[in-house]
PDB file of C-alpha atoms in Angstrom:
ATOM      1  CA  MET Q 249     -40.377 -34.462 -65.196  1.00 42.00           C
ATOM      2  CA  ALA Q 250     -39.404 -32.374 -62.143  1.00 53.00           C
ATOM      3  CA  SER Q 251     -36.779 -33.931 -59.904  1.00 67.00           C
ATOM      4  CA  LYS Q 252     -37.977 -35.340 -56.600  1.00 80.00           C
ATOM      5  CA  ILE Q 253     -37.518 -33.055 -53.597  1.00 85.00           C
ATOM      6  CA  VAL Q 254     -35.366 -34.689 -50.935  1.00 86.00           C
ATOM      7  CA  LYS Q 255     -36.226 -33.933 -47.298  1.00 92.00           C
ATOM      8  CA  GLN Q 256     -32.931 -32.820 -45.760  1.00 95.00           C
ATOM      9  CA  VAL Q 257     -33.954 -31.224 -42.439  1.00 96.00           C
ATOM     10  CA  SER Q 258     -34.402 -34.059 -39.948  1.00 96.00           C
ATOM     11  CA  ARG Q 259     -35.285 -31.794 -37.023  1.00 96.00           C
ATOM     12  CA  VAL Q 260     -35.370 -28.171 -35.894  1.00 98.00           C
ATOM     13  CA  ILE Q 261     -34.221 -27.288 -32.376  1.00 98.00           C
ATOM     14  CA  THR Q 262     -34.894 -23.960 -30.664  1.00 98.00           C
ATOM     15  CA  ALA Q 263     -31.994 -22.860 -28.461  1.00 98.00           C
ATOM     16  CA  HIS Q 264     -32.591 -22.681 -24.727  1.00 97.00           C
ATOM     17  CA  ARG Q 265     -31.092 -19.932 -22.595  1.00 95.00           C
ATOM     18  CA  GLN Q 266     -28.751 -20.460 -19.655  1.00 94.00           C
ATOM     19  CA  ARG Q 267     -25.983 -18.665 -17.812  1.00 93.00           C
ATOM     20  CA  GLU Q 268     -22.399 -19.775 -18.281  1.00 92.00           C
ATOM     21  CA  GLY Q 269     -18.889 -18.786 -17.253  1.00 90.00           C
ATOM     22  CA  GLY Q 270     -18.875 -15.730 -15.019  1.00 91.00           C
ATOM     23  CA  GLY Q 271     -22.604 -15.185 -15.496  1.00 89.00           C
ATOM     24  CA  PHE Q 272     -23.135 -14.325 -19.174  1.00 90.00           C
ATOM     25  CA  MET Q 273     -26.251 -15.529 -20.976  1.00 92.00           C
ATOM     26  CA  VAL Q 274     -25.980 -17.961 -23.882  1.00 96.00           C
ATOM     27  CA  ARG Q 275     -28.457 -19.421 -26.333  1.00 97.00           C
ATOM     28  CA  ARG Q 276     -27.627 -23.137 -26.641  1.00 98.00           C
ATOM     29  CA  PRO Q 277     -29.217 -25.436 -29.236  1.00 98.00           C
ATOM     30  CA  LEU Q 278     -26.554 -28.150 -28.732  1.00 98.00           C
ATOM     31  CA  PRO Q 279     -26.596 -30.100 -26.517  1.00 97.00           C
ATOM     32  CA  SER Q 280     -30.335 -30.020 -25.944  1.00 95.00           C
ATOM     33  CA  GLY Q 281     -33.071 -32.319 -24.708  1.00 90.00           C
ATOM     34  CA  THR Q 282     -33.409 -33.900 -28.143  1.00 90.00           C
ATOM     35  CA  LEU Q 283     -29.799 -33.759 -29.390  1.00 95.00           C
ATOM     36  CA  ASP Q 284     -26.943 -34.598 -27.044  1.00 96.00           C
ATOM     37  CA  TYR Q 285     -24.108 -34.828 -29.589  1.00 96.00           C
ATOM     38  CA  ALA Q 286     -23.756 -34.187 -33.333  1.00 97.00           C
ATOM     39  CA  ASP Q 287     -20.458 -35.986 -34.014  1.00 97.00           C
ATOM     40  CA  PRO Q 288     -17.937 -34.327 -34.018  1.00 97.00           C
ATOM     41  CA  PHE Q 289     -19.699 -31.256 -32.539  1.00 98.00           C
ATOM     42  CA  LEU Q 290     -20.208 -31.286 -28.784  1.00 98.00           C
ATOM     43  CA  MET Q 291     -21.644 -27.842 -28.094  1.00 98.00           C
ATOM     44  CA  LEU Q 292     -22.827 -24.683 -29.827  1.00 98.00           C
ATOM     45  CA  ASP Q 293     -23.257 -21.537 -27.724  1.00 98.00           C
ATOM     46  CA  HIS Q 294     -24.564 -18.271 -29.165  1.00 98.00           C
ATOM     47  CA  LEU Q 295     -23.191 -15.453 -26.983  1.00 97.00           C
ATOM     48  CA  GLY Q 296     -25.307 -12.311 -26.982  1.00 94.00           C
ATOM     49  CA  PRO Q 297     -25.876  -9.974 -28.634  1.00 96.00           C
ATOM     50  CA  VAL Q 298     -25.758  -7.893 -25.481  1.00 95.00           C
ATOM     51  CA  ASP Q 299     -25.117  -4.205 -24.821  1.00 95.00           C
ATOM     52  CA  TYR Q 300     -23.076  -3.862 -21.643  1.00 95.00           C
ATOM     53  CA  ALA Q 301     -23.063  -0.683 -19.579  1.00 95.00           C
ATOM     54  CA  PRO Q 302     -19.655   0.403 -18.228  1.00 96.00           C
ATOM     55  CA  GLY Q 303     -18.390  -2.090 -15.637  1.00 95.00           C
ATOM     56  CA  GLU Q 304     -20.973  -4.787 -16.463  1.00 95.00           C
ATOM     57  CA  ALA Q 305     -19.155  -7.057 -18.959  1.00 95.00           C
ATOM     58  CA  VAL Q 306     -18.360 -10.585 -17.769  1.00 95.00           C
ATOM     59  CA  GLY Q 307     -16.440 -13.487 -19.239  1.00 93.00           C
ATOM     60  CA  ALA Q 308     -15.245 -16.924 -18.178  1.00 94.00           C
ATOM     61  CA  PRO Q 309     -12.567 -16.765 -15.461  1.00 95.00           C
ATOM     62  CA  ASP Q 310     -10.068 -19.612 -14.993  1.00 96.00           C
ATOM     63  CA  HIS Q 311     -11.495 -23.012 -15.981  1.00 96.00           C
ATOM     64  CA  PRO Q 312     -10.064 -26.312 -17.284  1.00 97.00           C
ATOM     65  CA  HIS Q 313     -10.379 -28.177 -20.610  1.00 97.00           C
ATOM     66  CA  ARG Q 314      -9.121 -31.558 -21.778  1.00 98.00           C
ATOM     67  CA  GLY Q 315      -9.768 -33.822 -24.756  1.00 98.00           C
ATOM     68  CA  PHE Q 316     -11.390 -31.517 -27.326  1.00 98.00           C
ATOM     69  CA  GLU Q 317     -11.176 -28.162 -29.121  1.00 97.00           C
ATOM     70  CA  THR Q 318     -12.927 -24.864 -28.440  1.00 97.00           C
ATOM     71  CA  VAL Q 319     -13.650 -22.446 -31.278  1.00 97.00           C
ATOM     72  CA  THR Q 320     -14.413 -18.826 -30.376  1.00 97.00           C
ATOM     73  CA  TYR Q 321     -15.782 -16.543 -33.105  1.00 98.00           C
ATOM     74  CA  VAL Q 322     -16.204 -12.869 -32.165  1.00 98.00           C
ATOM     75  CA  LEU Q 323     -18.693 -10.753 -34.125  1.00 98.00           C
ATOM     76  CA  GLU Q 324     -18.733  -7.689 -31.841  1.00 97.00           C
ATOM     77  CA  GLY Q 325     -16.782  -6.693 -28.737  1.00 96.00           C
ATOM     78  CA  GLY Q 326     -13.749  -8.662 -27.652  1.00 95.00           C
ATOM     79  CA  PHE Q 327     -12.164 -11.276 -25.389  1.00 93.00           C
ATOM     80  CA  GLU Q 328      -8.767 -11.370 -23.729  1.00 95.00           C
ATOM     81  CA  HIS Q 329      -7.558 -14.928 -23.226  1.00 94.00           C
ATOM     82  CA  ARG Q 330      -4.803 -16.435 -21.099  1.00 94.00           C
ATOM     83  CA  ASP Q 331      -3.824 -19.982 -20.227  1.00 94.00           C
ATOM     84  CA  SER Q 332      -1.647 -22.017 -17.890  1.00 95.00           C
ATOM     85  CA  HIS Q 333       0.963 -22.555 -20.636  1.00 92.00           C
ATOM     86  CA  GLY Q 334       1.703 -18.829 -20.808  1.00 91.00           C
ATOM     87  CA  ASN Q 335      -0.349 -18.068 -23.923  1.00 90.00           C
ATOM     88  CA  HIS Q 336      -2.063 -14.692 -24.102  1.00 92.00           C
ATOM     89  CA  GLY Q 337      -3.962 -12.762 -26.758  1.00 91.00           C
ATOM     90  CA  VAL Q 338      -6.870 -10.470 -27.557  1.00 96.00           C
ATOM     91  CA  LEU Q 339      -9.731 -11.440 -29.864  1.00 96.00           C
ATOM     92  CA  LYS Q 340     -11.396  -8.454 -31.544  1.00 96.00           C
ATOM     93  CA  PRO Q 341     -14.420  -8.284 -33.912  1.00 97.00           C
ATOM     94  CA  GLY Q 342     -14.074 -10.775 -36.748  1.00 97.00           C
ATOM     95  CA  TRP Q 343     -11.374 -12.842 -35.031  1.00 97.00           C
ATOM     96  CA  VAL Q 344     -11.481 -16.608 -34.589  1.00 97.00           C
ATOM     97  CA  GLN Q 345      -9.580 -18.611 -31.997  1.00 96.00           C
ATOM     98  CA  TRP Q 346      -9.276 -22.352 -32.609  1.00 96.00           C
ATOM     99  CA  MET Q 347      -7.923 -23.794 -29.369  1.00 96.00           C
ATOM    100  CA  THR Q 348      -6.869 -27.424 -29.151  1.00 96.00           C
ATOM    101  CA  ALA Q 349      -7.073 -28.202 -25.435  1.00 96.00           C
ATOM    102  CA  GLY Q 350      -5.584 -31.662 -25.941  1.00 97.00           C
ATOM    103  CA  SER Q 351      -3.866 -32.942 -22.782  1.00 97.00           C
ATOM    104  CA  GLY Q 352      -5.236 -30.073 -20.747  1.00 96.00           C
ATOM    105  CA  VAL Q 353      -5.110 -26.372 -19.957  1.00 97.00           C
ATOM    106  CA  ILE Q 354      -6.493 -23.886 -17.501  1.00 97.00           C
ATOM    107  CA  HIS Q 355      -8.012 -21.183 -19.679  1.00 95.00           C
ATOM    108  CA  SER Q 356      -9.422 -17.721 -19.000  1.00 96.00           C
ATOM    109  CA  GLU Q 357     -11.621 -15.669 -21.353  1.00 96.00           C
ATOM    110  CA  MET Q 358     -12.387 -12.203 -20.062  1.00 96.00           C
ATOM    111  CA  PRO Q 359     -13.834  -9.068 -21.666  1.00 95.00           C
ATOM    112  CA  THR Q 360     -11.209  -6.673 -22.982  1.00 94.00           C
ATOM    113  CA  ASP Q 361     -10.265  -3.756 -20.723  1.00 92.00           C
ATOM    114  CA  GLU Q 362     -12.017  -1.362 -23.123  1.00 94.00           C
ATOM    115  CA  LEU Q 363     -15.275  -3.344 -23.080  1.00 95.00           C
ATOM    116  CA  GLN Q 364     -15.130  -3.679 -19.303  1.00 93.00           C
ATOM    117  CA  LYS Q 365     -14.461   0.004 -18.633  1.00 94.00           C
ATOM    118  CA  LYS Q 366     -16.522   1.703 -21.363  1.00 95.00           C
ATOM    119  CA  GLY Q 367     -19.211  -0.911 -22.004  1.00 96.00           C
ATOM    120  CA  GLY Q 368     -20.541  -1.690 -25.462  1.00 96.00           C
ATOM    121  CA  ASP Q 369     -21.833  -4.502 -27.621  1.00 96.00           C
ATOM    122  CA  PHE Q 370     -20.726  -8.109 -27.443  1.00 96.00           C
ATOM    123  CA  HIS Q 371     -21.774 -10.885 -29.830  1.00 97.00           C
ATOM    124  CA  GLY Q 372     -20.175 -14.164 -30.793  1.00 97.00           C
ATOM    125  CA  PHE Q 373     -20.049 -17.939 -30.649  1.00 98.00           C
ATOM    126  CA  GLN Q 374     -18.247 -20.749 -28.921  1.00 97.00           C
ATOM    127  CA  ILE Q 375     -18.269 -24.209 -30.448  1.00 98.00           C
ATOM    128  CA  TRP Q 376     -16.790 -27.366 -28.919  1.00 98.00           C
ATOM    129  CA  VAL Q 377     -15.335 -29.896 -31.370  1.00 98.00           C
ATOM    130  CA  ASN Q 378     -14.393 -33.411 -30.317  1.00 98.00           C
ATOM    131  CA  LEU Q 379     -10.950 -34.919 -30.906  1.00 98.00           C
ATOM    132  CA  PRO Q 380     -10.317 -38.546 -31.883  1.00 98.00           C
ATOM    133  CA  ALA Q 381      -8.832 -40.759 -29.163  1.00 98.00           C
ATOM    134  CA  LYS Q 382      -5.361 -40.611 -30.712  1.00 98.00           C
ATOM    135  CA  ASP Q 383      -5.294 -36.797 -30.369  1.00 98.00           C
ATOM    136  CA  LYS Q 384      -6.926 -36.279 -26.980  1.00 98.00           C
ATOM    137  CA  MET Q 385      -3.640 -36.007 -25.107  1.00 98.00           C
ATOM    138  CA  ILE Q 386      -1.638 -34.002 -27.641  1.00 97.00           C
ATOM    139  CA  ARG Q 387       0.073 -30.756 -26.681  1.00 95.00           C
ATOM    140  CA  PRO Q 388      -2.340 -27.788 -26.496  1.00 95.00           C
ATOM    141  CA  ARG Q 389      -2.287 -25.444 -29.487  1.00 94.00           C
ATOM    142  CA  TYR Q 390      -3.792 -22.084 -30.426  1.00 93.00           C
ATOM    143  CA  GLN Q 391      -4.698 -20.692 -33.813  1.00 95.00           C
ATOM    144  CA  ASP Q 392      -5.655 -17.012 -33.329  1.00 96.00           C
ATOM    145  CA  VAL Q 393      -6.780 -15.763 -36.722  1.00 97.00           C
ATOM    146  CA  PRO Q 394      -7.552 -12.080 -37.482  1.00 97.00           C
ATOM    147  CA  PRO Q 395     -10.353 -11.209 -39.935  1.00 98.00           C
ATOM    148  CA  GLU Q 396      -7.940 -10.247 -42.713  1.00 98.00           C
ATOM    149  CA  ASP Q 397      -6.687 -13.851 -42.744  1.00 98.00           C
ATOM    150  CA  ILE Q 398     -10.165 -15.411 -42.975  1.00 98.00           C
ATOM    151  CA  PRO Q 399     -11.241 -15.589 -46.641  1.00 98.00           C
ATOM    152  CA  TRP Q 400     -14.684 -14.807 -48.050  1.00 98.00           C
ATOM    153  CA  PHE Q 401     -16.450 -16.473 -50.961  1.00 98.00           C
ATOM    154  CA  ASN Q 402     -18.756 -14.230 -53.012  1.00 98.00           C
ATOM    155  CA  SER Q 403     -21.381 -15.706 -55.338  1.00 97.00           C
ATOM    156  CA  ALA Q 404     -21.553 -14.663 -58.982  1.00 96.00           C
ATOM    157  CA  ASP Q 405     -24.910 -12.923 -58.434  1.00 96.00           C
ATOM    158  CA  LYS Q 406     -23.464 -10.911 -55.492  1.00 96.00           C
ATOM    159  CA  GLN Q 407     -26.327 -12.034 -53.245  1.00 97.00           C
ATOM    160  CA  THR Q 408     -24.407 -14.514 -51.111  1.00 98.00           C
ATOM    161  CA  LYS Q 409     -21.140 -14.178 -49.237  1.00 98.00           C
ATOM    162  CA  ILE Q 410     -19.588 -16.841 -47.067  1.00 98.00           C
ATOM    163  CA  LYS Q 411     -16.843 -16.424 -44.494  1.00 98.00           C
ATOM    164  CA  VAL Q 412     -14.802 -19.612 -44.765  1.00 98.00           C
ATOM    165  CA  ILE Q 413     -13.552 -20.202 -41.210  1.00 98.00           C
ATOM    166  CA  ALA Q 414     -12.802 -23.901 -41.729  1.00 98.00           C
ATOM    167  CA  GLY Q 415     -13.097 -26.022 -44.850  1.00 97.00           C
ATOM    168  CA  GLU Q 416     -13.509 -24.875 -48.453  1.00 97.00           C
ATOM    169  CA  VAL Q 417     -16.225 -23.312 -50.607  1.00 97.00           C
ATOM    170  CA  GLU Q 418     -15.880 -23.316 -54.405  1.00 97.00           C
ATOM    171  CA  GLY Q 419     -12.093 -23.103 -54.297  1.00 96.00           C
ATOM    172  CA  VAL Q 420     -11.905 -20.647 -51.384  1.00 98.00           C
ATOM    173  CA  GLN Q 421      -9.869 -22.451 -48.725  1.00 97.00           C
ATOM    174  CA  ALA Q 422      -9.736 -21.614 -45.019  1.00 97.00           C
ATOM    175  CA  ASN Q 423      -6.406 -20.980 -43.317  1.00 96.00           C
ATOM    176  CA  ILE Q 424      -7.255 -22.890 -40.137  1.00 96.00           C
ATOM    177  CA  ASP Q 425      -5.843 -26.391 -39.706  1.00 95.00           C
ATOM    178  CA  THR Q 426      -8.179 -28.993 -38.162  1.00 96.00           C
ATOM    179  CA  HIS Q 427      -7.479 -32.480 -36.794  1.00 95.00           C
ATOM    180  CA  THR Q 428     -10.477 -33.994 -38.603  1.00 94.00           C
ATOM    181  CA  PRO Q 429     -12.265 -32.634 -41.703  1.00 95.00           C
ATOM    182  CA  ILE Q 430     -14.417 -29.712 -40.503  1.00 96.00           C
ATOM    183  CA  PHE Q 431     -16.536 -27.048 -42.187  1.00 96.00           C
ATOM    184  CA  MET Q 432     -17.370 -23.859 -40.301  1.00 98.00           C
ATOM    185  CA  LEU Q 433     -18.991 -21.147 -42.382  1.00 98.00           C
ATOM    186  CA  ASP Q 434     -20.684 -17.806 -41.718  1.00 98.00           C
ATOM    187  CA  LEU Q 435     -23.161 -17.725 -44.616  1.00 98.00           C
ATOM    188  CA  ARG Q 436     -25.033 -14.517 -45.441  1.00 98.00           C
ATOM    189  CA  THR Q 437     -27.536 -14.301 -48.277  1.00 98.00           C
ATOM    190  CA  SER Q 438     -30.257 -12.032 -49.616  1.00 97.00           C
ATOM    191  CA  GLY Q 439     -31.032 -14.460 -52.439  1.00 97.00           C
ATOM    192  CA  LYS Q 440     -30.494 -18.192 -53.017  1.00 97.00           C
ATOM    193  CA  TYR Q 441     -27.440 -20.385 -52.689  1.00 98.00           C
ATOM    194  CA  SER Q 442     -26.751 -24.101 -53.081  1.00 97.00           C
ATOM    195  CA  LEU Q 443     -23.949 -25.301 -50.777  1.00 98.00           C
ATOM    196  CA  ALA Q 444     -22.108 -28.516 -51.568  1.00 96.00           C
ATOM    197  CA  ILE Q 445     -21.180 -30.518 -48.457  1.00 94.00           C
ATOM    198  CA  PRO Q 446     -18.424 -33.153 -48.813  1.00 90.00           C
ATOM    199  CA  GLN Q 447     -19.443 -36.794 -49.032  1.00 87.00           C
ATOM    200  CA  GLY Q 448     -19.808 -38.444 -45.639  1.00 89.00           C
ATOM    201  CA  MET Q 449     -20.721 -35.244 -43.813  1.00 92.00           C
ATOM    202  CA  ASP Q 450     -24.065 -34.007 -42.594  1.00 89.00           C
ATOM    203  CA  ALA Q 451     -24.558 -30.468 -41.317  1.00 96.00           C
ATOM    204  CA  LEU Q 452     -25.910 -28.153 -38.642  1.00 98.00           C
ATOM    205  CA  VAL Q 453     -27.360 -24.777 -39.638  1.00 98.00           C
ATOM    206  CA  TYR Q 454     -27.985 -22.181 -36.920  1.00 98.00           C
ATOM    207  CA  ASN Q 455     -29.846 -18.930 -37.608  1.00 98.00           C
ATOM    208  CA  TYR Q 456     -28.259 -16.195 -35.496  1.00 98.00           C
ATOM    209  CA  ASN Q 457     -30.025 -13.243 -37.150  1.00 96.00           C
ATOM    210  CA  PRO Q 458     -33.602 -11.907 -36.800  1.00 96.00           C
ATOM    211  CA  ALA Q 459     -34.318 -12.521 -40.512  1.00 96.00           C
ATOM    212  CA  PRO Q 460     -35.686 -16.033 -41.186  1.00 97.00           C
ATOM    213  CA  ILE Q 461     -34.240 -18.297 -43.867  1.00 98.00           C
ATOM    214  CA  LEU Q 462     -35.457 -21.299 -45.861  1.00 98.00           C
ATOM    215  CA  VAL Q 463     -33.162 -24.330 -45.570  1.00 98.00           C
ATOM    216  CA  GLY Q 464     -32.972 -27.645 -47.409  1.00 96.00           C
ATOM    217  CA  GLN Q 465     -34.537 -28.794 -50.644  1.00 95.00           C
ATOM    218  CA  GLU Q 466     -37.936 -28.819 -48.907  1.00 95.00           C
ATOM    219  CA  LYS Q 467     -37.428 -25.175 -47.791  1.00 97.00           C
ATOM    220  CA  THR Q 468     -37.894 -25.546 -44.051  1.00 97.00           C
ATOM    221  CA  LYS Q 469     -38.258 -22.142 -42.418  1.00 97.00           C
ATOM    222  CA  LEU Q 470     -35.622 -21.447 -39.789  1.00 98.00           C
ATOM    223  CA  ASN Q 471     -36.233 -18.567 -37.395  1.00 98.00           C
ATOM    224  CA  GLU Q 472     -33.740 -16.781 -35.159  1.00 98.00           C
ATOM    225  CA  SER Q 473     -32.167 -19.031 -32.484  1.00 98.00           C
ATOM    226  CA  GLN Q 474     -33.177 -22.207 -34.294  1.00 98.00           C
ATOM    227  CA  LEU Q 475     -30.853 -25.028 -35.369  1.00 98.00           C
ATOM    228  CA  ALA Q 476     -31.585 -27.279 -38.340  1.00 98.00           C
ATOM    229  CA  VAL Q 477     -30.065 -30.768 -38.306  1.00 97.00           C
ATOM    230  CA  ILE Q 478     -29.348 -31.601 -41.947  1.00 96.00           C
ATOM    231  CA  ASN Q 479     -29.052 -35.028 -43.575  1.00 95.00           C
ATOM    232  CA  THR Q 480     -27.730 -34.112 -47.019  1.00 94.00           C
ATOM    233  CA  HIS Q 481     -28.490 -37.497 -48.651  1.00 92.00           C
ATOM    234  CA  GLY Q 482     -25.609 -36.666 -50.979  1.00 91.00           C
ATOM    235  CA  HIS Q 483     -27.216 -33.473 -52.299  1.00 94.00           C
ATOM    236  CA  PRO Q 484     -26.226 -29.806 -51.884  1.00 95.00           C
ATOM    237  CA  VAL Q 485     -28.020 -27.881 -49.143  1.00 97.00           C
ATOM    238  CA  GLU Q 486     -30.281 -25.106 -50.412  1.00 97.00           C
ATOM    239  CA  PHE Q 487     -30.516 -21.700 -48.706  1.00 98.00           C
ATOM    240  CA  GLU Q 488     -33.022 -18.986 -49.578  1.00 97.00           C
ATOM    241  CA  ALA Q 489     -33.672 -15.611 -47.990  1.00 96.00           C
ATOM    242  CA  VAL Q 490     -37.259 -14.677 -47.152  1.00 94.00           C
ATOM    243  CA  ALA Q 491     -39.103 -11.625 -48.470  1.00 82.00           C
ATOM    244  CA  SER Q 492     -39.164  -8.706 -46.047  1.00 73.00           C
ATOM    245  CA  THR Q 493     -42.442  -8.165 -44.195  1.00 67.00           C
ATOM    246  CA  THR Q 494     -42.046  -4.404 -44.621  1.00 63.00           C
ATOM    247  CA  SER Q 495     -40.817  -4.000 -48.200  1.00 57.00           C
ATOM    248  CA  GLY Q 496     -42.614  -6.969 -49.759  1.00 56.00           C
ATOM    249  CA  SER Q 497     -40.493  -8.037 -52.732  1.00 60.00           C
ATOM    250  CA  ASP Q 498     -37.073  -7.253 -51.228  1.00 75.00           C
ATOM    251  CA  LYS Q 499     -35.424  -9.994 -49.207  1.00 83.00           C
ATOM    252  CA  GLU Q 500     -33.729  -9.389 -45.879  1.00 88.00           C
ATOM    253  CA  GLU Q 501     -30.176 -10.637 -45.540  1.00 95.00           C
ATOM    254  CA  ALA Q 502     -30.213 -13.918 -43.659  1.00 97.00           C
ATOM    255  CA  ARG Q 503     -27.204 -14.962 -41.607  1.00 98.00           C
ATOM    256  CA  VAL Q 504     -26.495 -18.513 -40.491  1.00 98.00           C
ATOM    257  CA  LEU Q 505     -23.616 -20.471 -39.023  1.00 98.00           C
ATOM    258  CA  VAL Q 506     -23.011 -23.719 -40.909  1.00 98.00           C
ATOM    259  CA  LEU Q 507     -21.132 -26.597 -39.262  1.00 98.00           C
ATOM    260  CA  ALA Q 508     -20.235 -29.895 -40.904  1.00 98.00           C
ATOM    261  CA  GLY Q 509     -17.656 -32.525 -40.117  1.00 97.00           C
ATOM    262  CA  THR Q 510     -16.645 -36.113 -40.689  1.00 96.00           C
ATOM    263  CA  PRO Q 511     -17.979 -38.173 -37.750  1.00 96.00           C
ATOM    264  CA  ILE Q 512     -15.261 -39.579 -35.488  1.00 97.00           C
ATOM    265  CA  GLY Q 513     -17.438 -42.556 -34.589  1.00 97.00           C
ATOM    266  CA  GLU Q 514     -15.934 -43.268 -31.165  1.00 98.00           C
ATOM    267  CA  LYS Q 515     -17.543 -43.712 -27.766  1.00 97.00           C
ATOM    268  CA  ILE Q 516     -17.286 -40.573 -25.649  1.00 97.00           C
ATOM    269  CA  ALA Q 517     -17.334 -39.920 -21.928  1.00 98.00           C
ATOM    270  CA  ARG Q 518     -17.909 -36.341 -20.855  1.00 97.00           C
ATOM    271  CA  TYR Q 519     -18.013 -34.456 -17.584  1.00 96.00           C
ATOM    272  CA  GLY Q 520     -18.205 -30.664 -17.703  1.00 94.00           C
ATOM    273  CA  PRO Q 521     -15.033 -29.379 -19.402  1.00 96.00           C
ATOM    274  CA  PHE Q 522     -13.564 -32.876 -19.948  1.00 98.00           C
ATOM    275  CA  VAL Q 523     -14.394 -35.017 -23.004  1.00 98.00           C
ATOM    276  CA  MET Q 524     -12.620 -38.359 -23.204  1.00 98.00           C
ATOM    277  CA  ASN Q 525     -13.420 -41.918 -24.337  1.00 98.00           C
ATOM    278  CA  THR Q 526     -13.817 -43.744 -21.010  1.00 98.00           C
ATOM    279  CA  ASP Q 527     -14.984 -42.994 -17.486  1.00 98.00           C
ATOM    280  CA  GLU Q 528     -11.511 -43.900 -16.209  1.00 98.00           C
ATOM    281  CA  GLU Q 529     -10.008 -41.138 -18.380  1.00 98.00           C
ATOM    282  CA  ILE Q 530     -12.523 -38.661 -16.936  1.00 98.00           C
ATOM    283  CA  TYR Q 531     -11.531 -39.655 -13.372  1.00 98.00           C
ATOM    284  CA  GLN Q 532      -7.889 -39.165 -14.335  1.00 98.00           C
ATOM    285  CA  ALA Q 533      -8.622 -35.713 -15.777  1.00 98.00           C
ATOM    286  CA  ILE Q 534     -10.342 -34.657 -12.553  1.00 97.00           C
ATOM    287  CA  SER Q 535      -7.442 -36.014 -10.493  1.00 98.00           C
ATOM    288  CA  ASP Q 536      -4.876 -34.241 -12.679  1.00 97.00           C
ATOM    289  CA  MET Q 537      -6.718 -30.937 -12.367  1.00 96.00           C
ATOM    290  CA  GLN Q 538      -7.149 -31.237  -8.603  1.00 96.00           C
ATOM    291  CA  SER Q 539      -3.485 -32.130  -8.118  1.00 97.00           C
ATOM    292  CA  GLY Q 540      -2.371 -29.053 -10.061  1.00 95.00           C
ATOM    293  CA  ARG Q 541      -1.032 -30.831 -13.153  1.00 95.00           C
ATOM    294  CA  PHE Q 542      -2.959 -28.463 -15.436  1.00 96.00           C
ATOM    295  CA  GLY Q 543      -1.038 -25.547 -13.984  1.00 95.00           C
ATOM    296  CA  THR Q 544      -2.336 -22.128 -12.977  1.00 95.00           C
ATOM    297  CA  ILE Q 545      -2.645 -18.638 -14.449  1.00 96.00           C
ATOM    298  CA  PRO Q 546      -1.270 -15.673 -12.483  1.00 95.00           C
ATOM    299  CA  GLY Q 547      -3.939 -13.130 -11.550  1.00 95.00           C
ATOM    300  CA  SER Q 548      -6.801 -15.556 -10.908  1.00 95.00           C
ATOM    301  CA  SER Q 549      -8.114 -13.710  -7.839  1.00 95.00           C
ATOM    302  CA  GLU Q 550      -8.131 -10.388  -9.733  1.00 95.00           C
ATOM    303  CA  ARG Q 551     -10.200 -11.902 -12.560  1.00 95.00           C
ATOM    304  CA  MET Q 552     -12.693 -13.293 -10.051  1.00 95.00           C
ATOM    305  CA  ARG Q 553     -12.885  -9.909  -8.309  1.00 95.00           C
ATOM    306  CA  LYS Q 554     -13.699  -8.164 -11.599  1.00 93.00           C
ATOM    307  CA  THR Q 555     -16.320 -10.799 -12.387  1.00 94.00           C
ATOM    308  CA  ASP Q 556     -17.978 -10.451  -8.973  1.00 94.00           C
ATOM    309  CA  GLU Q 557     -18.029  -6.644  -9.284  1.00 94.00           C
ATOM    310  CA  ALA Q 558     -19.560  -6.794 -12.765  1.00 93.00           C
ATOM    311  CA  ASN Q 559     -22.282  -9.192 -11.600  1.00 93.00           C
ATOM    312  CA  ALA Q 560     -23.023  -7.010  -8.577  1.00 94.00           C
ATOM    313  CA  LYS Q 561     -23.407  -3.973 -10.828  1.00 92.00           C
ATOM    314  CA  ARG Q 562     -25.780  -5.854 -13.134  1.00 89.00           C
ATOM    315  CA  ARG Q 563     -27.862  -7.026 -10.186  1.00 90.00           C
ATOM    316  CA  GLN Q 564     -28.130  -3.439  -8.925  1.00 89.00           C
ATOM    317  CA  ALA Q 565     -29.371  -2.421 -12.366  1.00 85.00           C
ATOM    318  CA  GLY Q 566     -31.953  -5.250 -12.331  1.00 85.00           C
ATOM    319  CA  LYS Q 567     -30.282  -7.104 -15.193  1.00 79.00           C
ATOM    320  CA  GLN Q 568     -29.642 -10.407 -13.449  1.00 67.00           C
TER     321      GLN Q 568
END
């Protein structure tokens, strides 16, 4: 007797588009009108892909964070980041930055000088991950990880490869340390793959590539810019590439971002870049920022000038 198919995809959400930071466009499936929070994940932004002309690239000039973590994953292009604690670095293609904002930082994420001057492609993600109450006021921390330090898992049939950013896949362990158990995977397949998710976790699967993919035991079709909310019911999650519309039998490589984590299970209060547990803590965060307790980053006016000039150039070109 064939085993019963378990319905794992509880809903599919199509990302909406909105401008963020200094004026760049994002595709955002979380939060959305039907899903405000997927504990412990607060936000998923798909940045680009976009091809900037010289002088057009924009980023996110000085802005605050408190009470959670931001994860930036660059596929193409690059970001230069600075903060009010004196941290500075450049994220290039394939890099991941796992920033624990904790007690609070002023942070700046700007296009690299090369991208700003010469133009070019930019593509990536930013994910916001909640922190438990006990960790919300810890000292800020950065984990800037180059691609050579992010391991890949390759399936025996050579049809699936998975970049293990956080968590573990069949013995391949990520190098990033997380405050709560988290899986973040860049899964690419031209065949089939069955992904085991740890007990107690459900998952989010976001298709960031034009090729569709079938997800879950029931094989729900997920198109580009769509997010599947997965209830595993204790079973592995199935992934299957779809036959190409041009070649027939050959399957196009599908690419998805997979997120899973142990729910924190605490009440949250959120206001813009602050995510705490009570309204009183939000008021305190606003007061601390306004009173200058988050600090400042030298060069703020120059970053705003570059952002304004880039937006003006895009408007002149009819791109905004």
